């Protein structure tokens, strides 16, 4: 079964999908996106992802008209056509095609692209042993809550970390607080309290982050959205990172400092147990590509 794409109303093989080089997404990264996962063909946290897509579009003054209302049926059709069980669904909406000028016309038609690929199986050894992170200064823009396709700073952060042998890097604020990694949110357990940095413009308000906070609320796990200094992270009992692609990955060490005992802690394991069954099944499955995603 091939990976498939949807481009402005038409489904087809991903390999055949095309978009104009005058699309402002290509020229200016003028667009927003979501990564959604379907577990056993059911999109996870779909309404939350669609709400964030609308907020992101609002944040860059990109009128979506009825697009978001159409997305659930497009997504269901894509799931049906691709035939995979666990699926990574990428949704990108750009301002559309126009002659290359910074100022855009007021009457543009957005370009809508979705892709449907088999969700890569996570590396069970990373889940079991945790990831090694480094830290870096913040070279990103100041509107990180907008899920913009302009990800060059994040790409540079991740690739620099990988070149230095780390899984990813944690972005530090000017105050030396930890914010998030290049593509995941960060949690720590400090003095028995689950803590994550507040949802301001310096982080993406992750859907997995929201899911974890909901579980913590329901399970009465003490938690707070509060700044975490780098020192507090290094002294934490546990830490983990979250995103749609990785679900939860424990953090083993930061810049060589072991977090807690250096193995996934009880809160991390407890939270992981609340994810859909196919995430938990991955625990048993070895992975072909240990570095991804
Ligand atoms: N990344 N922070 C950043 C900067 C991210 O890019 C992401 C997600 C997250 C976690 O958000 P969520 O839980 O909604 O996936 C946090 C996606 C998966 C990506 O760009 O591939």
Tab-separated table of C-alpha atoms and ligand atoms in Angstrom:
chain	number	residue	atom	x	y	z
A	1	UNK	CA	0.000	0.000	0.000
A	2	UNK	CA	1.592	3.367	-0.942
A	3	UNK	CA	1.789	6.430	1.255
A	4	UNK	CA	-0.839	8.824	0.014
A	5	UNK	CA	-1.320	12.555	-0.246
A	6	UNK	CA	-4.260	14.904	-0.544
A	7	UNK	CA	-3.545	18.140	-2.418
A	8	UNK	CA	-6.273	20.750	-2.823
A	9	UNK	CA	-9.163	18.313	-3.217
A	10	UNK	CA	-7.402	15.365	-4.869
A	11	UNK	CA	-6.076	12.140	-3.329
A	12	UNK	CA	-3.193	10.290	-4.982
A	13	UNK	CA	0.106	8.523	-4.366
A	14	UNK	CA	2.461	10.630	-2.244
A	15	UNK	CA	5.212	10.230	-4.866
A	16	UNK	CA	3.015	11.919	-7.493
A	17	UNK	CA	1.833	14.859	-5.352
A	18	UNK	CA	2.888	18.307	-6.612
A	19	UNK	CA	2.470	21.901	-5.539
A	20	UNK	CA	3.407	25.150	-7.295
A	21	UNK	CA	6.857	26.586	-6.623
A	22	UNK	CA	5.060	29.926	-6.261
A	23	UNK	CA	3.220	28.600	-3.236
A	24	UNK	CA	3.991	30.906	-0.327
A	25	UNK	CA	4.683	27.865	1.809
A	26	UNK	CA	7.634	27.069	-0.467
A	27	UNK	CA	8.767	30.690	-0.903
A	28	UNK	CA	8.223	32.109	2.601
A	29	UNK	CA	7.255	29.183	4.898
A	30	UNK	CA	3.970	31.114	5.063
A	31	UNK	CA	1.753	28.434	6.546
A	32	UNK	CA	0.788	26.318	9.517
A	33	UNK	CA	0.658	22.582	10.154
A	34	UNK	CA	-0.364	19.756	12.434
A	35	UNK	CA	1.000	16.264	12.942
A	36	UNK	CA	-1.764	13.913	14.063
A	37	UNK	CA	-1.477	10.235	14.801
A	38	UNK	CA	-4.189	7.650	14.229
A	39	UNK	CA	-3.951	4.643	16.517
A	40	UNK	CA	-5.777	1.663	15.082
A	41	UNK	CA	-7.209	3.995	12.431
A	42	UNK	CA	-8.689	6.371	15.018
A	43	UNK	CA	-7.206	9.894	15.035
A	44	UNK	CA	-5.927	10.681	18.542
A	45	UNK	CA	-6.881	14.087	20.051
A	46	UNK	CA	-8.278	15.196	16.676
A	47	UNK	CA	-10.517	18.007	17.977
A	48	UNK	CA	-7.615	19.467	19.945
A	49	UNK	CA	-5.335	19.371	16.895
A	50	UNK	CA	-7.973	21.066	14.734
A	51	UNK	CA	-8.548	23.764	17.369
A	52	UNK	CA	-4.802	24.452	17.501
A	53	UNK	CA	-4.663	24.572	13.683
A	54	UNK	CA	-7.323	27.302	13.741
A	55	UNK	CA	-5.418	29.210	16.432
A	56	UNK	CA	-2.171	28.927	14.476
A	57	UNK	CA	-3.885	30.170	11.302
A	58	UNK	CA	-5.422	33.061	13.266
A	59	UNK	CA	-1.970	33.844	14.612
A	60	UNK	CA	-0.583	34.421	11.102
A	61	UNK	CA	-3.742	36.108	9.749
A	62	UNK	CA	-4.594	33.180	7.472
A	63	UNK	CA	-8.392	32.912	7.024
A	64	UNK	CA	-9.404	29.248	6.829
A	65	UNK	CA	-13.080	29.662	5.875
A	66	UNK	CA	-14.690	26.217	6.103
A	67	UNK	CA	-11.425	24.252	5.725
A	68	UNK	CA	-11.226	22.990	9.299
A	69	UNK	CA	-14.837	21.760	9.146
A	70	UNK	CA	-13.931	19.680	6.061
A	71	UNK	CA	-10.808	18.143	7.570
A	72	UNK	CA	-12.394	15.304	9.618
A	73	UNK	CA	-13.972	13.756	6.514
A	74	UNK	CA	-10.773	14.259	4.464
A	75	UNK	CA	-8.808	12.604	7.270
A	76	UNK	CA	-11.234	9.681	7.482
A	77	UNK	CA	-11.054	9.192	3.724
A	78	UNK	CA	-7.238	9.269	3.848
A	79	UNK	CA	-7.211	6.693	6.630
A	80	UNK	CA	-9.517	4.486	4.574
A	81	UNK	CA	-7.441	4.834	1.409
A	82	UNK	CA	-3.991	4.277	2.944
A	83	UNK	CA	-5.043	1.092	4.709
A	84	UNK	CA	-2.454	1.392	7.490
A	85	UNK	CA	-3.437	0.706	11.098
A	86	UNK	CA	-1.230	3.228	12.899
A	87	UNK	CA	-0.850	6.331	10.771
A	88	UNK	CA	1.034	9.621	10.880
A	89	UNK	CA	-1.175	12.271	9.321
A	90	UNK	CA	0.501	15.520	8.306
A	91	UNK	CA	-1.756	18.518	7.626
A	92	UNK	CA	-0.288	21.670	6.099
A	93	UNK	CA	-2.181	24.784	5.112
A	94	UNK	CA	-0.327	27.600	3.407
A	95	UNK	CA	-1.512	31.000	2.248
A	96	UNK	CA	-1.518	29.705	-1.332
A	97	UNK	CA	0.022	30.660	-4.668
A	98	UNK	CA	0.968	34.232	-5.604
A	99	UNK	CA	3.793	36.059	-7.302
A	100	UNK	CA	6.705	36.314	-4.847
A	101	UNK	CA	6.272	39.492	-2.831
A	102	UNK	CA	6.427	39.815	0.937
A	103	UNK	CA	3.035	41.557	1.092
A	104	UNK	CA	0.259	39.151	0.155
A	105	UNK	CA	-3.000	39.806	-1.722
A	106	UNK	CA	-6.120	39.839	0.457
A	107	UNK	CA	-8.059	37.313	-1.643
A	108	UNK	CA	-5.796	34.287	-1.659
A	109	UNK	CA	-6.945	30.668	-1.761
A	110	UNK	CA	-5.059	28.576	0.812
A	111	UNK	CA	-3.275	25.409	-0.313
A	112	UNK	CA	-4.275	22.312	1.635
A	113	UNK	CA	-1.944	19.333	1.779
A	114	UNK	CA	-2.307	16.179	3.844
A	115	UNK	CA	-0.110	13.099	3.833
A	116	UNK	CA	-0.846	9.675	5.291
A	117	UNK	CA	2.108	7.452	6.177
A	118	UNK	CA	2.586	4.385	8.291
A	119	UNK	CA	3.518	5.546	11.806
A	120	UNK	CA	7.116	4.489	12.421
A	121	UNK	CA	7.431	2.079	15.327
A	122	UNK	CA	9.207	3.859	18.179
A	123	UNK	CA	12.517	2.509	19.333
A	124	UNK	CA	11.661	0.429	22.380
A	125	UNK	CA	15.200	0.804	23.737
A	126	UNK	CA	14.764	4.611	23.901
A	127	UNK	CA	11.517	4.102	25.819
A	128	UNK	CA	13.241	1.653	28.124
A	129	UNK	CA	16.552	3.424	28.657
A	130	UNK	CA	15.696	7.075	28.072
A	131	UNK	CA	17.298	9.684	25.799
A	132	UNK	CA	20.357	11.839	26.287
A	133	UNK	CA	19.698	15.543	25.778
A	134	UNK	CA	21.919	18.583	25.548
A	135	UNK	CA	21.005	22.263	26.001
A	136	UNK	CA	21.141	25.240	23.672
A	137	UNK	CA	20.342	28.944	23.489
A	138	UNK	CA	17.038	30.018	21.961
A	139	UNK	CA	17.479	30.982	18.308
A	140	UNK	CA	13.725	30.625	17.498
A	141	UNK	CA	11.181	33.406	16.913
A	142	UNK	CA	9.019	34.751	19.746
A	143	UNK	CA	5.675	33.194	18.653
A	144	UNK	CA	6.417	29.549	19.377
A	145	UNK	CA	2.791	28.758	20.275
A	146	UNK	CA	1.977	29.130	16.558
A	147	UNK	CA	2.620	25.821	14.813
A	148	UNK	CA	4.266	27.481	11.842
A	149	UNK	CA	5.959	25.519	9.063
A	150	UNK	CA	8.962	27.872	9.447
A	151	UNK	CA	11.067	25.370	11.375
A	152	UNK	CA	14.613	26.211	10.298
A	153	UNK	CA	15.733	27.160	13.824
A	154	UNK	CA	14.259	23.909	15.212
A	155	UNK	CA	15.917	21.930	12.411
A	156	UNK	CA	19.283	23.538	13.205
A	157	UNK	CA	18.878	22.853	16.934
A	158	UNK	CA	18.057	19.170	16.402
A	159	UNK	CA	20.757	18.548	13.847
A	160	UNK	CA	23.418	20.269	15.906
A	161	UNK	CA	22.409	18.066	18.863
A	162	UNK	CA	22.527	14.921	16.700
A	163	UNK	CA	25.984	15.837	15.371
A	164	UNK	CA	27.154	16.074	18.965
A	165	UNK	CA	25.749	12.617	19.759
A	166	UNK	CA	22.571	13.679	21.601
A	167	UNK	CA	18.975	12.755	20.827
A	168	UNK	CA	17.865	16.419	20.926
A	169	UNK	CA	18.559	19.733	22.668
A	170	UNK	CA	16.549	21.580	25.288
A	171	UNK	CA	16.107	25.256	24.485
A	172	UNK	CA	17.020	27.523	27.398
A	173	UNK	CA	15.458	30.902	28.109
A	174	UNK	CA	17.569	33.967	28.906
A	175	UNK	CA	16.852	33.210	32.589
A	176	UNK	CA	18.310	29.686	32.162
A	177	UNK	CA	14.891	28.050	32.426
A	178	UNK	CA	14.253	24.988	30.283
A	179	UNK	CA	11.521	25.548	27.661
A	180	UNK	CA	11.121	22.576	25.298
A	181	UNK	CA	13.259	20.641	22.837
A	182	UNK	CA	13.416	21.274	19.076
A	183	UNK	CA	10.239	19.259	18.591
A	184	UNK	CA	8.856	18.057	21.933
A	185	UNK	CA	7.587	19.395	25.251
A	186	UNK	CA	9.406	18.754	28.487
A	187	UNK	CA	8.212	17.530	31.892
A	188	UNK	CA	10.101	16.937	35.139
A	189	UNK	CA	9.171	15.517	38.512
A	190	UNK	CA	10.621	17.925	41.083
A	191	UNK	CA	10.147	17.130	44.778
A	192	UNK	CA	7.291	14.774	43.911
A	193	UNK	CA	5.441	17.304	41.736
A	194	UNK	CA	5.038	16.832	37.983
A	195	UNK	CA	6.073	20.122	36.416
A	196	UNK	CA	6.072	21.516	32.882
A	197	UNK	CA	6.894	25.038	31.665
A	198	UNK	CA	3.840	27.319	31.280
A	199	UNK	CA	2.044	27.518	27.940
A	200	UNK	CA	3.245	30.944	26.848
A	201	UNK	CA	4.724	32.127	23.531
A	202	UNK	CA	8.032	30.422	24.249
A	203	UNK	CA	6.740	26.880	23.732
A	204	UNK	CA	4.342	25.053	21.477
A	205	UNK	CA	1.242	24.119	23.471
A	206	UNK	CA	1.606	20.427	22.686
A	207	UNK	CA	-1.417	18.182	22.410
A	208	UNK	CA	0.484	15.372	24.117
A	209	UNK	CA	1.420	17.857	26.855
A	210	UNK	CA	-2.306	18.659	27.273
A	211	UNK	CA	-3.151	14.946	27.367
A	212	UNK	CA	-0.552	14.349	30.108
A	213	UNK	CA	-1.899	17.269	32.158
A	214	UNK	CA	-5.450	15.882	31.781
A	215	UNK	CA	-4.309	12.458	32.981
A	216	UNK	CA	-2.483	14.079	35.919
A	217	UNK	CA	-5.682	15.961	36.813
A	218	UNK	CA	-7.870	12.848	36.609
A	219	UNK	CA	-5.362	10.654	38.450
A	220	UNK	CA	-4.733	13.296	41.102
A	221	UNK	CA	-1.019	13.356	40.361
A	222	UNK	CA	0.301	16.611	41.874
A	223	UNK	CA	1.280	18.843	38.972
A	224	UNK	CA	1.923	22.440	38.021
A	225	UNK	CA	2.636	24.534	34.937
A	226	UNK	CA	5.598	26.468	36.224
A	227	UNK	CA	9.034	27.469	35.009
A	228	UNK	CA	11.781	24.875	35.539
A	229	UNK	CA	15.326	26.128	35.936
A	230	UNK	CA	18.127	24.087	34.401
A	231	UNK	CA	19.389	23.385	37.923
A	232	UNK	CA	15.932	22.130	38.979
A	233	UNK	CA	15.811	19.839	35.930
A	234	UNK	CA	19.206	18.368	36.699
A	235	UNK	CA	18.132	17.791	40.320
A	236	UNK	CA	14.740	16.304	39.267
A	237	UNK	CA	13.679	12.778	40.206
A	238	UNK	CA	12.404	12.118	36.668
A	239	UNK	CA	12.083	13.899	33.333
A	240	UNK	CA	10.482	13.026	30.025
A	241	UNK	CA	9.657	14.605	26.676
A	242	UNK	CA	6.352	14.367	24.805
A	243	UNK	CA	5.062	14.800	21.270
A	244	UNK	CA	2.635	13.257	18.821
A	245	UNK	CA	5.479	11.343	17.155
A	246	UNK	CA	7.253	10.005	20.253
A	247	UNK	CA	4.337	9.903	22.747
A	248	UNK	CA	6.575	9.849	25.855
A	249	UNK	CA	10.324	9.335	26.010
A	250	UNK	CA	12.113	9.323	29.367
A	251	UNK	CA	15.159	11.578	29.731
A	252	UNK	CA	18.197	9.687	30.964
A	253	UNK	CA	20.628	12.588	31.240
A	254	UNK	CA	21.075	16.247	30.332
A	255	UNK	CA	24.544	17.393	29.266
A	256	UNK	CA	25.935	14.293	30.971
A	257	UNK	CA	24.086	14.851	34.290
A	258	UNK	CA	22.017	11.806	35.190
A	259	UNK	CA	18.333	12.572	35.899
A	260	UNK	CA	17.178	10.719	39.015
A	261	UNK	CA	18.474	7.159	38.882
A	262	UNK	CA	18.968	7.417	35.116
A	263	UNK	CA	16.141	4.988	34.334
A	264	UNK	CA	12.466	5.807	33.641
A	265	UNK	CA	10.699	6.641	36.904
A	266	UNK	CA	7.337	5.530	38.245
A	267	UNK	CA	5.450	8.704	37.219
A	268	UNK	CA	6.737	8.432	33.641
A	269	UNK	CA	5.695	4.774	33.468
A	270	UNK	CA	2.336	5.509	35.047
A	271	UNK	CA	1.590	8.262	32.519
A	272	UNK	CA	2.693	6.085	29.609
A	273	UNK	CA	0.174	3.439	30.657
A	274	UNK	CA	-2.644	5.879	29.789
A	275	UNK	CA	-1.749	6.051	26.094
A	276	UNK	CA	-3.710	4.035	23.516
A	277	UNK	CA	-2.978	0.307	23.363
A	278	UNK	CA	-0.894	0.485	20.163
A	279	UNK	CA	1.615	2.829	21.859
A	280	UNK	CA	1.996	0.366	24.710
A	281	UNK	CA	2.349	-2.545	22.273
A	282	UNK	CA	5.414	-0.800	20.800
A	283	UNK	CA	7.173	-1.534	24.078
A	284	UNK	CA	7.596	-5.099	22.878
A	285	UNK	CA	8.754	-4.240	19.339
A	286	UNK	CA	12.391	-3.549	18.429
A	287	UNK	CA	12.912	-0.689	15.954
A	288	UNK	CA	14.795	-0.693	12.658
A	289	UNK	CA	15.882	2.956	12.934
A	290	UNK	CA	16.866	3.812	16.504
A	291	UNK	CA	17.500	7.529	15.815
A	292	UNK	CA	14.051	8.337	14.455
A	293	UNK	CA	11.991	10.423	14.769
B	1	LIG	N1	6.310	18.424	16.833
B	1	LIG	N2	7.173	21.532	20.743
B	1	LIG	C1	7.562	21.620	19.447
B	1	LIG	C2	8.500	22.694	19.053
B	1	LIG	C3	7.051	20.717	18.503
B	1	LIG	O1	7.411	20.821	17.214
B	1	LIG	C4	6.157	19.699	18.924
B	1	LIG	C5	5.568	18.706	17.970
B	1	LIG	C6	5.784	19.642	20.283
B	1	LIG	C7	4.794	18.628	20.802
B	1	LIG	O2	3.508	18.923	20.324
B	1	LIG	P1	2.417	17.771	20.119
B	1	LIG	O3	2.321	17.036	21.402
B	1	LIG	O4	1.185	18.520	19.774
B	1	LIG	O5	2.907	16.867	18.996
B	1	LIG	C8	6.313	20.572	21.156
B	1	LIG	C9	5.699	17.688	15.780
B	1	LIG	C10	5.316	16.305	16.136
B	1	LIG	C11	6.538	17.776	14.506
B	1	LIG	O6	6.845	18.899	14.145
B	1	LIG	O7	6.820	16.760	13.867
